[in-house]
Amino acid sequence: NCFAAFQELDLLFAEDAQLLPLAARLGLSQGALRALTRFNSLELDFGDFFGSFSTPSGRAAAFFQTAWALLRRLAACDTQAAAAVACKQLLASLANFSESTADSAESLQQLRAATSSASEHVLRAVLPEGALEILRKVLVFGSAADVDCAESILRLFYGVSAEA
């Protein structure tokens, strides 16, 4: 199943990182991104691992951790994997946003740059990572410049989320 394949690939790449460029050329990052987004529509076969999800939404489950680990490995040689990993990290840095600071403004600018060149699969993969909730906080508590930045990022999510 998909989970077991991701685990095996993660182990393989841990042992031999020289295989990463080949995996990137073969589209492994696109496969990982699609897998991250298809869980919500139940298009994946999780087999025996279905019971291993540790949160109601499943985002902290071993499957998602393994898929993100693969994307982190591939980020060095694949632009979409790099964009996904950057977006996830930037969203995590903004998770506790309560007021505009120099750091939050820089993170928002970096997030806008990362999302503007991201594929639909990247946007769909980071959506469950709290993207809309974080951007809503920026709209409420951010400075005018931060609000403009958040609005431009939200526009990118329009095509992948009715909620955006």
C-alpha positions as a LaTeX table, in Angstrom:
\begin{tabular}{lrrr}
\hline
Residue & $x$ (\AA) & $y$ (\AA) & $z$ (\AA) \\
\hline
Asn1 & 0.00 & 0.00 & 0.00 \\
Cys2 & 0.96 & 3.66 & $-0.22$ \\
Phe3 & 2.14 & 3.96 & 3.38 \\
Ala4 & 4.46 & 0.96 & 3.15 \\
Ala5 & 5.87 & 2.24 & $-0.15$ \\
Phe6 & 6.63 & 5.65 & 1.38 \\
Gln7 & 8.32 & 4.00 & 4.36 \\
Glu8 & 10.50 & 1.87 & 2.07 \\
Leu9 & 11.42 & 4.85 & $-0.10$ \\
Asp10 & 12.27 & 6.94 & 2.94 \\
Leu11 & 14.61 & 4.19 & 4.19 \\
Leu12 & 16.15 & 3.78 & 0.73 \\
Phe13 & 16.88 & 7.51 & 0.41 \\
Ala14 & 18.29 & 7.61 & 3.95 \\
Glu15 & 20.79 & 4.96 & 2.87 \\
Asp16 & 21.54 & 6.34 & $-0.60$ \\
Ala17 & 20.82 & 10.04 & $-1.15$ \\
Gln18 & 22.29 & 9.81 & $-4.68$ \\
Leu19 & 18.97 & 8.30 & $-5.77$ \\
Leu20 & 17.07 & 11.49 & $-4.94$ \\
Pro21 & 17.65 & 13.27 & $-8.29$ \\
Leu22 & 16.40 & 10.20 & $-10.15$ \\
Ala23 & 13.35 & 10.00 & $-7.90$ \\
Ala24 & 12.67 & 13.69 & $-8.50$ \\
Arg25 & 12.89 & 13.22 & $-12.29$ \\
Leu26 & 10.49 & 10.29 & $-12.03$ \\
Gly27 & 7.92 & 12.47 & $-10.26$ \\
Leu28 & 8.04 & 11.08 & $-6.73$ \\
Ser29 & 7.35 & 14.48 & $-5.21$ \\
Gln30 & 4.19 & 14.84 & $-7.29$ \\
Gly31 & 3.14 & 11.39 & $-6.10$ \\
Ala32 & 3.75 & 12.35 & $-2.47$ \\
Leu33 & 1.84 & 15.62 & $-2.88$ \\
Arg34 & $-1.09$ & 13.83 & $-4.51$ \\
Ala35 & $-1.13$ & 11.26 & $-1.72$ \\
Leu36 & $-1.22$ & 14.02 & 0.91 \\
Thr37 & $-4.26$ & 15.58 & $-0.75$ \\
Arg38 & $-6.19$ & 12.45 & $-1.65$ \\
Phe39 & $-6.57$ & 11.14 & 1.88 \\
Asn40 & $-9.46$ & 13.50 & 2.55 \\
Ser41 & $-11.36$ & 12.06 & $-0.40$ \\
Leu42 & $-10.56$ & 8.48 & 0.68 \\
Glu43 & $-8.81$ & 7.67 & $-2.60$ \\
Leu44 & $-5.89$ & 5.92 & $-0.89$ \\
Asp45 & $-5.63$ & 2.36 & 0.38 \\
Phe46 & $-4.25$ & 2.47 & 3.91 \\
Gly47 & $-4.85$ & $-1.22$ & 4.59 \\
Asp48 & $-3.77$ & $-2.26$ & 8.07 \\
Phe49 & $-2.46$ & 1.22 & 8.83 \\
Phe50 & $-5.84$ & 2.94 & 8.83 \\
Gly51 & $-6.13$ & 2.50 & 12.59 \\
Ser52 & $-2.79$ & 4.21 & 13.19 \\
Phe53 & $-4.09$ & 7.75 & 12.75 \\
Ser54 & $-3.46$ & 9.63 & 15.93 \\
Thr55 & $-5.65$ & 12.71 & 15.50 \\
Pro56 & $-9.22$ & 13.19 & 14.29 \\
Ser57 & $-8.00$ & 14.83 & 11.09 \\
Gly58 & $-5.10$ & 12.41 & 10.75 \\
Arg59 & $-2.55$ & 15.12 & 9.94 \\
Ala60 & $-0.10$ & 13.93 & 12.62 \\
Ala61 & $-0.36$ & 10.30 & 11.56 \\
Ala62 & 2.66 & 8.29 & 10.56 \\
Phe63 & 1.60 & 8.30 & 6.90 \\
Phe64 & 1.62 & 12.09 & 6.68 \\
Gln65 & 4.87 & 12.35 & 8.62 \\
Thr66 & 6.50 & 9.89 & 6.21 \\
Ala67 & 5.15 & 11.69 & 3.13 \\
Trp68 & 6.47 & 15.02 & 4.42 \\
Ala69 & 9.82 & 13.39 & 5.25 \\
Leu70 & 10.06 & 12.24 & 1.63 \\
Leu71 & 9.26 & 15.74 & 0.43 \\
Arg72 & 11.93 & 17.19 & 2.72 \\
Arg73 & 14.48 & 14.79 & 1.24 \\
Leu74 & 13.40 & 15.62 & $-2.32$ \\
Ala75 & 13.40 & 19.39 & $-1.68$ \\
Ala76 & 17.09 & 19.64 & $-2.55$ \\
Cys77 & 16.47 & 18.50 & $-6.13$ \\
Asp78 & 12.79 & 19.21 & $-6.83$ \\
Thr79 & 11.24 & 22.69 & $-6.92$ \\
Gln80 & 7.70 & 21.60 & $-6.03$ \\
Ala81 & 8.92 & 19.56 & $-3.06$ \\
Ala82 & 10.99 & 22.56 & $-1.97$ \\
Ala83 & 7.96 & 24.84 & $-2.30$ \\
Ala84 & 5.77 & 22.46 & $-0.28$ \\
Val85 & 8.34 & 22.11 & 2.49 \\
Ala86 & 8.94 & 25.88 & 2.59 \\
Cys87 & 5.21 & 26.61 & 2.77 \\
Lys88 & 4.72 & 24.08 & 5.57 \\
Gln89 & 7.62 & 25.54 & 7.57 \\
Leu90 & 6.50 & 29.13 & 7.02 \\
Leu91 & 2.95 & 28.30 & 8.06 \\
Ala92 & 4.32 & 26.67 & 11.22 \\
Ser93 & 6.30 & 29.83 & 11.98 \\
Leu94 & 3.11 & 31.88 & 11.63 \\
Ala95 & 0.87 & 29.51 & 13.59 \\
Asn96 & 0.84 & 31.69 & 16.70 \\
Phe97 & 0.42 & 34.99 & 14.86 \\
Ser98 & $-1.15$ & 37.61 & 17.11 \\
Glu99 & 0.44 & 40.84 & 15.89 \\
Ser100 & 2.68 & 42.09 & 13.09 \\
Thr101 & 6.39 & 41.84 & 13.74 \\
Ala102 & 9.43 & 42.06 & 11.48 \\
Asp103 & 9.75 & 38.26 & 11.60 \\
Ser104 & 6.10 & 37.65 & 10.75 \\
Ala105 & 6.25 & 40.17 & 7.90 \\
Glu106 & 9.30 & 38.40 & 6.48 \\
Ser107 & 7.62 & 34.99 & 6.85 \\
Leu108 & 4.53 & 36.28 & 5.04 \\
Gln109 & 6.65 & 37.66 & 2.19 \\
Gln110 & 8.46 & 34.32 & 1.91 \\
Leu111 & 5.14 & 32.46 & 2.02 \\
Arg112 & 3.79 & 34.65 & $-0.78$ \\
Ala113 & 6.90 & 33.92 & $-2.87$ \\
Ala114 & 6.67 & 30.18 & $-2.20$ \\
Thr115 & 2.95 & 29.92 & $-2.93$ \\
Ser116 & 3.05 & 32.12 & $-6.04$ \\
Ser117 & 5.19 & 29.56 & $-7.86$ \\
Ala118 & 3.60 & 26.50 & $-6.28$ \\
Ser119 & 1.53 & 23.94 & $-8.14$ \\
Glu120 & $-2.06$ & 23.17 & $-7.27$ \\
His121 & $-0.86$ & 19.99 & $-5.54$ \\
Val122 & 1.42 & 22.01 & $-3.27$ \\
Leu123 & $-1.42$ & 24.36 & $-2.33$ \\
Arg124 & $-3.72$ & 21.43 & $-1.65$ \\
Ala125 & $-1.05$ & 19.72 & 0.47 \\
Val126 & $-0.47$ & 22.73 & 2.73 \\
Leu127 & $-4.14$ & 23.67 & 3.04 \\
Pro128 & $-4.74$ & 21.17 & 5.89 \\
Glu129 & $-1.65$ & 22.51 & 7.65 \\
Gly130 & $-3.73$ & 25.46 & 8.86 \\
Ala131 & $-3.11$ & 27.82 & 5.94 \\
Leu132 & $-6.53$ & 29.46 & 5.92 \\
Glu133 & $-6.76$ & 29.78 & 9.69 \\
Ile134 & $-3.34$ & 31.41 & 9.85 \\
Leu135 & $-4.14$ & 33.81 & 7.02 \\
Arg136 & $-7.42$ & 34.74 & 8.75 \\
Lys137 & $-5.46$ & 35.66 & 11.88 \\
Val138 & $-3.22$ & 37.89 & 9.79 \\
Leu139 & $-6.29$ & 39.57 & 8.26 \\
Val140 & $-7.61$ & 40.33 & 11.73 \\
Phe141 & $-4.44$ & 41.21 & 13.65 \\
Gly142 & $-1.92$ & 42.16 & 10.97 \\
Ser143 & $-0.65$ & 45.50 & 9.77 \\
Ala144 & $-1.92$ & 46.91 & 6.48 \\
Ala145 & 1.11 & 45.51 & 4.63 \\
Asp146 & 0.64 & 42.08 & 6.22 \\
Val147 & $-3.06$ & 42.11 & 5.34 \\
Asp148 & $-2.24$ & 42.90 & 1.69 \\
Cys149 & 0.24 & 40.04 & 1.65 \\
Ala150 & $-2.25$ & 37.63 & 3.27 \\
Glu151 & $-4.95$ & 38.63 & 0.77 \\
Ser152 & $-2.65$ & 37.91 & $-2.17$ \\
Ile153 & $-1.82$ & 34.49 & $-0.71$ \\
Leu154 & $-5.52$ & 33.76 & $-0.13$ \\
Arg155 & $-6.24$ & 34.54 & $-3.79$ \\
Leu156 & $-3.89$ & 31.72 & $-4.74$ \\
Phe157 & $-5.97$ & 29.30 & $-2.66$ \\
Tyr158 & $-9.24$ & 30.30 & $-4.39$ \\
Gly159 & $-8.78$ & 27.63 & $-7.03$ \\
Val160 & $-8.24$ & 24.81 & $-4.53$ \\
Ser161 & $-10.57$ & 25.71 & $-1.68$ \\
Ala162 & $-14.12$ & 27.01 & $-1.68$ \\
Glu163 & $-13.48$ & 28.18 & 1.89 \\
Ala164 & $-10.69$ & 30.50 & 0.71 \\
\hline
\end{tabular}
